[in-house]
Amino acid sequence: MDKWLIGIDLGGTTTKLAFLTEEGFILRKWEIPTDITNNGERIVPNITYSLQEKLAEMNQTKKNVLGIGIGAPGAIDHENGIVFEAVNLGWKEGYALKENLAKAVGLPVILDNDANCAALGEMWTGAGKGAKDLICVTLGTGVGGGIITNGQVVHGIKGAGGEIGHMTIDPFEGYQCNCGKRGCLETVASATGIVRIAKDQLSSFNKASVLKTIMINEREISAKDVFDAMRAGDELAREIVNRFAFYLGLAIANLGNVLNPEAIIIGGGVSKAGDTLLNPVKKYFSAFTFSTVRESSHVSIASLGNDAGVVGAAWLVQHSSW
Amino acid sequence: MDKWLIGIDLGGTTTKLAFLTEEGFILRKWEIPTDITNNGERIVPNITYSLQEKLAEMNQTKKNVLGIGIGAPGAIDHENGIVFEAVNLGWKEGYALKENLAKAVGLPVILDNDANCAALGEMWTGAGKGAKDLICVTLGTGVGGGIITNGQVVHGIKGAGGEIGHMTIDPFEGYQCNCGKRGCLETVASATGIVRIAKDQLSSFNKASVLKTIMINEREISAKDVFDAMRAGDELAREIVNRFAFYLGLAIANLGNVLNPEAIIIGGGVSKAGDTLLNPVKKYFSAFTFSTVRESSHVSIASLGNDAGVVGAAWLVQHSSW
């Protein structure tokens, strides 16, 4: 019988866990809350307990498991299995996640950045299935990314590879980013970025608009409100989405121009807008790529949803030299 | 005794050839004119004859040669050894260079794009020695590029990987590029691009300038004239170089932001301007990168000059599964 793989997607509020086959099929998936109290000291014990419990429930032992792949947010030293900046997880700088989890569970562990895991997941069984060159952009509260070339994750010299959210996309009048510089893609193409554009466009928009009425009279809006309004024909929403699509389209076009990947995949919560988001982004992608790339690099929406992280983490188990 | 490697850099006017050791040391290098008449039918026979002649001259036989690496301009199918678009070489579309040269010389041949070979050369024995993640931008008549991640060239799905010159760097008012779109890096950061900027800036520059006098009274200027004038303190030249540096700095900053390479190397004829070019480019690189990348990805001038192509082509010989 084939051995199982364990994939874990460690987030600031929830930890997703899954057992998978060696072909990437999810046998069982579940979530536990991430307890970040006391400098995150419960994170590894909680994962360990949950894994043992689920294995017992399924009448399995860890002897039948090949290993654990885990994705964590922020800066990672994937070779040594260290999580550097983990403000969201409570850990002090330089937490030895790989070593601690391996010791606790008694299985080999491989660690990578969560956005890289999502890209690997989409490459293995998702929208980029079979591609060896692939870019995955994750549009959530921020903008994350994973870049795969020649079948391998691009980590770069200090683990910053794939930080698509910090491409400087507006070098002139860009918004201030948390990273310290201005004009980052994340300031305009994330869920918060879209709302920021909306507030900006509002003042110069003089026509009637359902979205405008909501923004003025009722409450804070969300990125979803903008895409819903666009789908309903709202002109202000169209202008907002158009500006968002210009920035995102320009960014992925330039990634396409230099990397010519088979697949450029847009994932994360914002990507649930589907074609309402994809079509305008594709328009700008076409405008800003040269012919070979325009014709051979395909832009699409991610297909694994929230499972991408655990699938990609599990992929690492079979592709690592521990 | 170690075997020799042959590196060839095939250009539209000259073909550079070299014998190298397995450590990348050039034992002998020479050039022959590239005869592109009759649809380029003399190219392979001329290379073959020249190699045989030089081997005999050095009392060597091809038994002591491991193989031939060759870089060619334009679009390449490196897996099958085909040169697709070779207008400059006279070949009709889809020339089987690898097969034809291997048959003629009687040695295994490996082919890649010339800009990729230059990047591999700088990685092996040049300014990026030892790096596994490296970007090489070649500023000549056009702007070429080679991207190496995890020690391998990024070819992409259709061989367009590394086409840094076609990043859309001015999405609003960019100059028309030969590739069909507007605002490509090549339109402003190549030798011709710098002259284009110079002509543009001239009309709005109302002060005294040596460069302005030359441009108005005497003759066409070159990129070298601009850098020379800047070095001599000319203010118009400073404005031109500043605009050039803004575009190039922004482009390599965004490559740095997403790939976080150890080395970003600027080569090609224009790079002979040295620090006059490098310093302003570094200024914009710093402005447009986030801290991790700013601190870990280093920008420098290429060190192999015209030898980069033959060195990188020779590197391929030892790193290919023929």
XYZ file of C-alpha atoms in Angstrom, chain A residues 12-182:
171
model
C -2.525 33.042 12.180
C -6.063 31.986 13.138
C -6.568 28.447 11.774
C -4.292 25.537 11.025
C -5.419 23.342 8.135
C -4.310 19.715 8.154
C -4.759 16.865 5.671
C -3.805 13.288 4.891
C -3.078 12.765 1.210
C -2.101 9.911 -1.093
C 1.206 9.972 -2.930
C -0.759 11.200 -5.953
C -2.011 14.291 -4.127
C -5.557 13.082 -3.466
C -6.945 14.379 -0.159
C -8.097 11.450 2.006
C -9.143 13.539 4.968
C -8.874 17.217 5.823
C -9.725 19.172 8.954
C -8.897 22.401 10.780
C -7.890 23.374 14.278
C -7.646 26.873 15.758
C -4.096 28.257 15.953
C -3.390 29.062 19.594
C -0.837 31.860 19.514
C -0.926 32.626 23.242
C 2.267 32.314 25.337
C 4.562 33.053 22.394
C 2.943 30.299 20.333
C 4.136 27.508 22.599
C 0.927 25.460 22.068
C 1.152 25.429 18.256
C 3.371 22.362 17.854
C 1.778 20.333 20.706
C -1.714 21.071 19.325
C -0.740 19.951 15.816
C 0.902 16.817 17.227
C -2.129 15.882 19.338
C -4.534 16.509 16.442
C -2.498 14.344 14.059
C -2.268 11.482 16.550
C -5.982 11.677 17.241
C -6.922 11.631 13.539
C -4.527 8.780 12.767
C -6.056 6.695 15.567
C -9.547 7.584 14.365
C -8.649 6.253 10.918
C -6.949 3.163 12.354
C -3.579 4.258 11.067
C -0.154 4.677 12.592
C 2.597 7.066 11.674
C 4.544 4.125 10.236
C 2.268 4.451 7.264
C 3.133 8.145 6.822
C 6.034 9.271 4.638
C 6.439 12.660 6.292
C 4.983 16.062 7.021
C 5.080 19.126 4.789
C 4.141 22.405 6.424
C 3.620 25.912 5.068
C 3.999 28.908 7.380
C 3.485 32.628 6.761
C 6.286 35.156 6.462
C 10.000 34.785 5.974
C 11.311 31.244 6.110
C 14.709 29.568 6.019
C 13.432 26.513 4.189
C 16.772 24.724 4.245
C 17.087 24.814 8.012
C 13.367 24.800 8.735
C 13.332 28.097 10.604
C 10.454 30.605 10.712
C 12.023 34.079 10.923
C 9.277 36.646 11.226
C 6.191 35.195 12.798
C 4.440 38.099 14.462
C 1.100 36.489 13.607
C 2.076 33.218 15.293
C 3.533 34.573 18.507
C 6.940 32.976 18.017
C 10.054 34.917 18.843
C 12.419 35.498 15.942
C 13.984 32.338 14.534
C 11.658 29.517 15.616
C 12.947 26.018 14.687
C 9.593 24.716 13.440
C 10.979 21.822 11.407
C 13.065 20.438 14.250
C 10.443 20.942 16.957
C 7.587 19.432 14.968
C 9.713 16.479 13.792
C 10.716 15.719 17.391
C 7.153 16.003 18.682
C 5.484 13.842 16.002
C 8.369 11.504 15.235
C 8.202 12.017 11.479
C 10.432 13.927 9.051
C 9.216 17.490 8.441
C 9.797 19.863 5.544
C 8.929 23.563 5.781
C 8.268 26.276 3.227
C 6.484 29.608 2.953
C 2.662 29.289 2.742
C 2.429 31.154 -0.588
C 5.068 28.859 -2.094
C 3.082 25.849 -0.861
C -0.070 27.226 -2.507
C 1.842 27.530 -5.798
C 3.125 23.950 -5.481
C -0.410 22.744 -4.734
C -1.808 24.380 -7.866
C 1.105 22.908 -9.838
C 0.487 19.405 -8.522
C -3.268 18.938 -8.768
C -4.750 22.405 -9.424
C -5.046 24.999 -12.175
C -1.386 24.587 -13.166
C -1.373 20.797 -13.128
C 1.737 19.445 -14.795
C 3.373 22.846 -15.424
C 7.059 23.174 -14.618
C 7.028 26.962 -14.814
C 4.243 28.617 -12.883
C 3.419 31.778 -10.985
C 0.764 31.901 -8.300
C -0.486 35.254 -6.973
C -2.581 35.106 -3.819
C -4.933 38.062 -3.332
C -6.056 38.232 0.284
C -5.609 40.837 3.014
C -2.203 41.264 1.395
C -0.756 39.990 -1.889
C 1.411 36.879 -1.669
C 3.081 34.897 -4.363
C 4.957 31.768 -5.279
C 7.169 31.342 -8.327
C 8.156 27.965 -9.716
C 10.770 27.629 -12.461
C 12.029 24.343 -13.857
C 9.785 22.565 -11.332
C 11.407 24.191 -8.301
C 10.333 26.983 -5.969
C 12.335 30.212 -6.390
C 13.460 31.106 -2.867
C 16.221 33.534 -3.764
C 19.246 34.241 -1.638
C 17.315 35.336 1.493
C 13.965 33.626 1.026
C 12.248 36.694 -0.487
C 11.606 34.959 -3.824
C 7.956 35.180 -4.875
C 7.195 38.428 -3.020
C 5.027 39.625 -5.879
C 3.069 41.884 -3.528
C 6.070 44.156 -3.174
C 6.678 44.813 -6.841
C 6.759 48.581 -7.291
C 3.794 49.053 -9.574
C 3.290 52.804 -9.160
C 6.703 54.493 -8.933
C 5.228 57.997 -8.983
C 2.193 58.440 -6.742
C 1.951 55.055 -5.075
C 0.331 54.445 -1.694
C 2.511 53.832 1.363
C 3.055 50.092 2.018
C 3.725 48.361 5.361
C 7.094 47.254 3.933
C 8.363 50.833 4.077
C 8.298 51.768 0.410
C 5.532 53.175 -1.756
